[in-house]
mmCIF file of C-alpha atoms in Angstrom:
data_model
loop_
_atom_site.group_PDB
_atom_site.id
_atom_site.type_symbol
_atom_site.label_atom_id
_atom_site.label_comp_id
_atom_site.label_asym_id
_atom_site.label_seq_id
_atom_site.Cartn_x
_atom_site.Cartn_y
_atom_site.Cartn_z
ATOM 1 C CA UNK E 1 130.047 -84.716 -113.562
ATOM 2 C CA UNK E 2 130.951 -81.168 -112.989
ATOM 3 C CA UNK E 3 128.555 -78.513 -113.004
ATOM 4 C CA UNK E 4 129.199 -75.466 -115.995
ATOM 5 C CA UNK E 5 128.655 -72.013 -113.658
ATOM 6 C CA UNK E 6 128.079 -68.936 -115.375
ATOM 7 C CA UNK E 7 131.955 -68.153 -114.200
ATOM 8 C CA UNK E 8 133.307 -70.950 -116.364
ATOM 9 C CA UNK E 9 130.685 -70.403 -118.999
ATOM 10 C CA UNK E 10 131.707 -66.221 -119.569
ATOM 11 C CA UNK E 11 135.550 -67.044 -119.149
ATOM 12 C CA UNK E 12 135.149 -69.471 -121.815
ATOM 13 C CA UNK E 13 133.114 -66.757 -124.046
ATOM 14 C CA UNK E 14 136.007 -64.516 -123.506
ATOM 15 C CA UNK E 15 138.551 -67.539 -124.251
ATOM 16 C CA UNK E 16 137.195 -68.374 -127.384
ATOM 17 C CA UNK E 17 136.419 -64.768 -128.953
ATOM 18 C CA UNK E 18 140.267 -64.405 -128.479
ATOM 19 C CA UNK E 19 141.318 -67.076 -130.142
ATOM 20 C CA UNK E 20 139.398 -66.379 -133.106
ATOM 21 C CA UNK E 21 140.006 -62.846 -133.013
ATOM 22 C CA UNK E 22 143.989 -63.713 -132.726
ATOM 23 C CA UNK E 23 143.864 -65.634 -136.080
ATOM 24 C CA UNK E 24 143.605 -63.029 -137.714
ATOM 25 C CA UNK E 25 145.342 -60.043 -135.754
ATOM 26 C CA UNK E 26 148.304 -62.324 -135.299
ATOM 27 C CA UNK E 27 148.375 -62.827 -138.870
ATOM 28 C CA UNK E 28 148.404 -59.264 -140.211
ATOM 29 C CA UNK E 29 150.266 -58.157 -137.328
ATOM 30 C CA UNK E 30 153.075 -61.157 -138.792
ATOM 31 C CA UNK E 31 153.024 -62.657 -134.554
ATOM 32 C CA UNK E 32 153.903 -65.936 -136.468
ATOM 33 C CA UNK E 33 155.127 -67.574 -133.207
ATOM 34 C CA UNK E 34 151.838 -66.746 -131.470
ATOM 35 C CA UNK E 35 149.738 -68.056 -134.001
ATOM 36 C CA UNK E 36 151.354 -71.314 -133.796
ATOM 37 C CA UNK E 37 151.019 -71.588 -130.227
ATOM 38 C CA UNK E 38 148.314 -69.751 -129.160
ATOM 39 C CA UNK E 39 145.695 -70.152 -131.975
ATOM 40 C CA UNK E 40 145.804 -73.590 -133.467
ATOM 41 C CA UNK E 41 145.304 -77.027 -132.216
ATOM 42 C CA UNK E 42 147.817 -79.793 -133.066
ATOM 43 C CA UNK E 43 145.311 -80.903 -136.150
ATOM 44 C CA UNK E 44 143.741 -78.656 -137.979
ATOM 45 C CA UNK E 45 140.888 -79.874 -140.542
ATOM 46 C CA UNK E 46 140.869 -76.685 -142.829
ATOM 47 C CA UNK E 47 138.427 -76.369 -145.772
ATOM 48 C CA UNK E 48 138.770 -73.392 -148.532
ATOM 49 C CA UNK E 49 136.882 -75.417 -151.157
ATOM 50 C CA UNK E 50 134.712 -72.910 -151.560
ATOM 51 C CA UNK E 51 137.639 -70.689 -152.540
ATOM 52 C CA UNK E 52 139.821 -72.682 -154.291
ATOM 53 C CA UNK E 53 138.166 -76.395 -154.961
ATOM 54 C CA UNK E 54 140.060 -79.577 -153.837
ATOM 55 C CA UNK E 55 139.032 -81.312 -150.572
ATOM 56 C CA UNK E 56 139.448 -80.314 -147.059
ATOM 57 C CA UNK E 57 142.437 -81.287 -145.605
ATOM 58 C CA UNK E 58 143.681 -82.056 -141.821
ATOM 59 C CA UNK E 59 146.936 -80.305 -141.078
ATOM 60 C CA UNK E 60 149.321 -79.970 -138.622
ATOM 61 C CA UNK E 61 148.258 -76.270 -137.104
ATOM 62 C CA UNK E 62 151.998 -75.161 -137.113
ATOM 63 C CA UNK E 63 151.784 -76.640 -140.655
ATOM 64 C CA UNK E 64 148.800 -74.335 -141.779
ATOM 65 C CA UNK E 65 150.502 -71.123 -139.771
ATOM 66 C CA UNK E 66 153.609 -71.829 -142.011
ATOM 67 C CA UNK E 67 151.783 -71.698 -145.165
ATOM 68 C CA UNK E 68 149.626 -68.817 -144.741
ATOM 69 C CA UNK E 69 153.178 -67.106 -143.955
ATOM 70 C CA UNK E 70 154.762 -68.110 -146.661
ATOM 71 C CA UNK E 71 151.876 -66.982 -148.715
ATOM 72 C CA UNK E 72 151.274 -62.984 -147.059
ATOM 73 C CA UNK E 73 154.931 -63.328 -147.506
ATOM 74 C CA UNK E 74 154.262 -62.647 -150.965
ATOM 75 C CA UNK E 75 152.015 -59.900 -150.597
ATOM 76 C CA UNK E 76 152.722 -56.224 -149.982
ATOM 77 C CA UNK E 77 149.908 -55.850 -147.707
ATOM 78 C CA UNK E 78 147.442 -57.651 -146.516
ATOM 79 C CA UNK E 79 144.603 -57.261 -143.865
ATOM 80 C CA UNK E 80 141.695 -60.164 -142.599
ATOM 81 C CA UNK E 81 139.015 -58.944 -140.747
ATOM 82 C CA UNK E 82 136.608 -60.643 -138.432
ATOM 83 C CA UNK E 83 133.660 -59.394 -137.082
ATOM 84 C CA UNK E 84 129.956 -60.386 -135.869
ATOM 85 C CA UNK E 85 131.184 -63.816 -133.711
ATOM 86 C CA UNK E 86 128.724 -66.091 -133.035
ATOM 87 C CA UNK E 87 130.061 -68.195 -130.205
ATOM 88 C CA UNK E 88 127.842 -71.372 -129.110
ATOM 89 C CA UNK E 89 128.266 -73.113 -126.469
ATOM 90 C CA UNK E 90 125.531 -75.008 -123.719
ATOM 91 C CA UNK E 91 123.937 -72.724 -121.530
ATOM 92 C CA UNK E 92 125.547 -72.869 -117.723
ATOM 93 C CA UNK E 93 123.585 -74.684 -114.890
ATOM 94 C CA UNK E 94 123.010 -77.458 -112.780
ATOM 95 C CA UNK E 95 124.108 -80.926 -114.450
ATOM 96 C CA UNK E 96 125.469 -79.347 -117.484
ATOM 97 C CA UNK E 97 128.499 -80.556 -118.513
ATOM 98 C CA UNK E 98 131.985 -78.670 -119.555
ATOM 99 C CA UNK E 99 132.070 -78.607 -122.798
ATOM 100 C CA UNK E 100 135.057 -79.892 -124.429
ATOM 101 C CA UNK E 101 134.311 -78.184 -128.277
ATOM 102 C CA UNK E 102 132.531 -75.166 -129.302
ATOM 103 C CA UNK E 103 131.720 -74.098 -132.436
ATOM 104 C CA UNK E 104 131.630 -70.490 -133.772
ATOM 105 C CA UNK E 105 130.071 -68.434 -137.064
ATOM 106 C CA UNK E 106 132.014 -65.546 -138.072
ATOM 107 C CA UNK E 107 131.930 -62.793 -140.650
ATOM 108 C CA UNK E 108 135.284 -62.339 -142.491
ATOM 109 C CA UNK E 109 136.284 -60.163 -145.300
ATOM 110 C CA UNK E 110 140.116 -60.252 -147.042
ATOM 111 C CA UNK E 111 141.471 -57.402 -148.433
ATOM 112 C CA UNK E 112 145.219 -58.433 -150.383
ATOM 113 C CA UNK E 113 147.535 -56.406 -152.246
ATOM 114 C CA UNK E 114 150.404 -57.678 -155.022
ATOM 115 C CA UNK E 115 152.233 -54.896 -156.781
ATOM 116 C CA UNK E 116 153.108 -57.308 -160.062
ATOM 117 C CA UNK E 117 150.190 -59.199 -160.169
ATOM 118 C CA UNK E 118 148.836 -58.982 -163.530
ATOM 119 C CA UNK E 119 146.428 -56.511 -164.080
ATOM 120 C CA UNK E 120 145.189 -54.429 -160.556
ATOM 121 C CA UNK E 121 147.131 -55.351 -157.899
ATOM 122 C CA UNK E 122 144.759 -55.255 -155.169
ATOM 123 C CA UNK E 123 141.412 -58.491 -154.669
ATOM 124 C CA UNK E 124 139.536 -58.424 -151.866
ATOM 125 C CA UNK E 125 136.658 -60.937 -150.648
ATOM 126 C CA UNK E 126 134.048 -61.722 -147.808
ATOM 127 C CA UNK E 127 132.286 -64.490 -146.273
ATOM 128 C CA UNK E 128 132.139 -66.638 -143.628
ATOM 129 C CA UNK E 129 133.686 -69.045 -141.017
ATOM 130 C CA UNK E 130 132.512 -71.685 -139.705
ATOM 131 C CA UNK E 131 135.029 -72.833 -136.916
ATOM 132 C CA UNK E 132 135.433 -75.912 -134.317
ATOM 133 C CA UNK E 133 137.659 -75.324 -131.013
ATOM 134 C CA UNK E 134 138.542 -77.789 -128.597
ATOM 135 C CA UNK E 135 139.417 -77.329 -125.127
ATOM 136 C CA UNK E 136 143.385 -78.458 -124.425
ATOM 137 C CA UNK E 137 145.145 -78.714 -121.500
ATOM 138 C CA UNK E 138 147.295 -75.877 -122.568
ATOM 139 C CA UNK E 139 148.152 -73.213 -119.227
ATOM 140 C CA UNK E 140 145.989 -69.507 -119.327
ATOM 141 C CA UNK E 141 143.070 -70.058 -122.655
ATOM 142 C CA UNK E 142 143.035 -73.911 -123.369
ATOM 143 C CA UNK E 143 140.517 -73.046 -126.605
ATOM 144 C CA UNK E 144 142.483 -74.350 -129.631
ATOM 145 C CA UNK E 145 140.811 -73.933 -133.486
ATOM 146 C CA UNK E 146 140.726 -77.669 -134.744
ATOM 147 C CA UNK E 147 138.707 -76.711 -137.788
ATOM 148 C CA UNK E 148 138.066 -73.864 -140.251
ATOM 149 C CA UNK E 149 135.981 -73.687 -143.007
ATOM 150 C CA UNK E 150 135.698 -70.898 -145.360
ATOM 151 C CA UNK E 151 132.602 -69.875 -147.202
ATOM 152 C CA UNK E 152 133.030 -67.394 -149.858
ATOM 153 C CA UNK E 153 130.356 -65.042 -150.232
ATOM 154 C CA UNK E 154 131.401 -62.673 -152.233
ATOM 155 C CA UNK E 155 134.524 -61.518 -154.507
ATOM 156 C CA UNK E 156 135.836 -58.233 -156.493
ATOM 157 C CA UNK E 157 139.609 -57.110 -157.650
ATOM 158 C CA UNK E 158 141.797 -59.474 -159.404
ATOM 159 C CA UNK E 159 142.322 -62.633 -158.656
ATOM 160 C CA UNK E 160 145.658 -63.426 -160.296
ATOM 161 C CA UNK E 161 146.482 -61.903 -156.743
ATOM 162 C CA UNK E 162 146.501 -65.293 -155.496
ATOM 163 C CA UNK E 163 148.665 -66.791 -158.285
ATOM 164 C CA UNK E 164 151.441 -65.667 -155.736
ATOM 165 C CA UNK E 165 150.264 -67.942 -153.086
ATOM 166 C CA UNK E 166 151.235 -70.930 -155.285
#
């Protein structure tokens, strides 16, 4: 057993609000490349049926980068933002464990733009995610999203927006 120390315990913190914080920067910012390897795990379990209905599906992470590119590729702007990140993980001490997963709650709000679309080009929405990372053995931040689920909140603008996304 090793013991979690506070050390281990804030560097993870700091891991993890990265790597949520870099799915969406690296995203707007069209850092394609570093999504795929710095964001993702190799299996991704993502879940938009709140969104968009269907079932939640387990993806290949370079698999899910590549089709949210393909998708802001159709966009003329774009911009995710996410804010208020709830990180948990077990509290450092004596016999506690390293974790291996940690979960996180997140606000997120989507603001998309389509010149084309029909009627206004812009749709924006808000909600939140609730997100699974797993520790890899990866060099520098091992934390690795291996599931993302989106809970829509709240929508306004058009949403024939996302007919491009098809």
């Amino acid at each position: 057993m090793t013991t979690y120390d506070i050390q281990n315990y804030l560097l993870d913190r700091a891991n993890i609000h990265d790597t949520v914080t870099k799915m969406s920067m690296y995203l707007d910012m069209s850092r394609i490349e570093a999504l795929k390897k710095e964001v993702f795990h190799t299996k991704v379990l993502v879940d938009y049926t709140s969104m968009f209905s269907g079932e939640p599906k387990l993806v290949n992470g370079e698999e899910q980068v590549d089709s949210w590119a393909k998708q802001i590729s159709k966009m003329d702007s774009w911009q995710h933002v996410t804010t208020g990140i709830l990180i948990e993980l077990p509290q450092p001490g004596a016999g506690v464990d390293v974790p291996e997963t940690a979960t996180v709650l997140a606000n997120c709000t989507v603001n998309l733009s389509r010149k084309g679309a029909k009627g206004d080009s812009d749709t924006r929405n808000g909600g939140r995610y609730h997100i699974e990372l797993t520790r890899t053995n990866q060099a520098g931040n091992p934390w690795r999203i291996s599931k993302l689920k989106a809970d829509l909140v709240w929508a306004a603008g058009n949403w024939d927006v996302y007919s491009a996304m098809d």
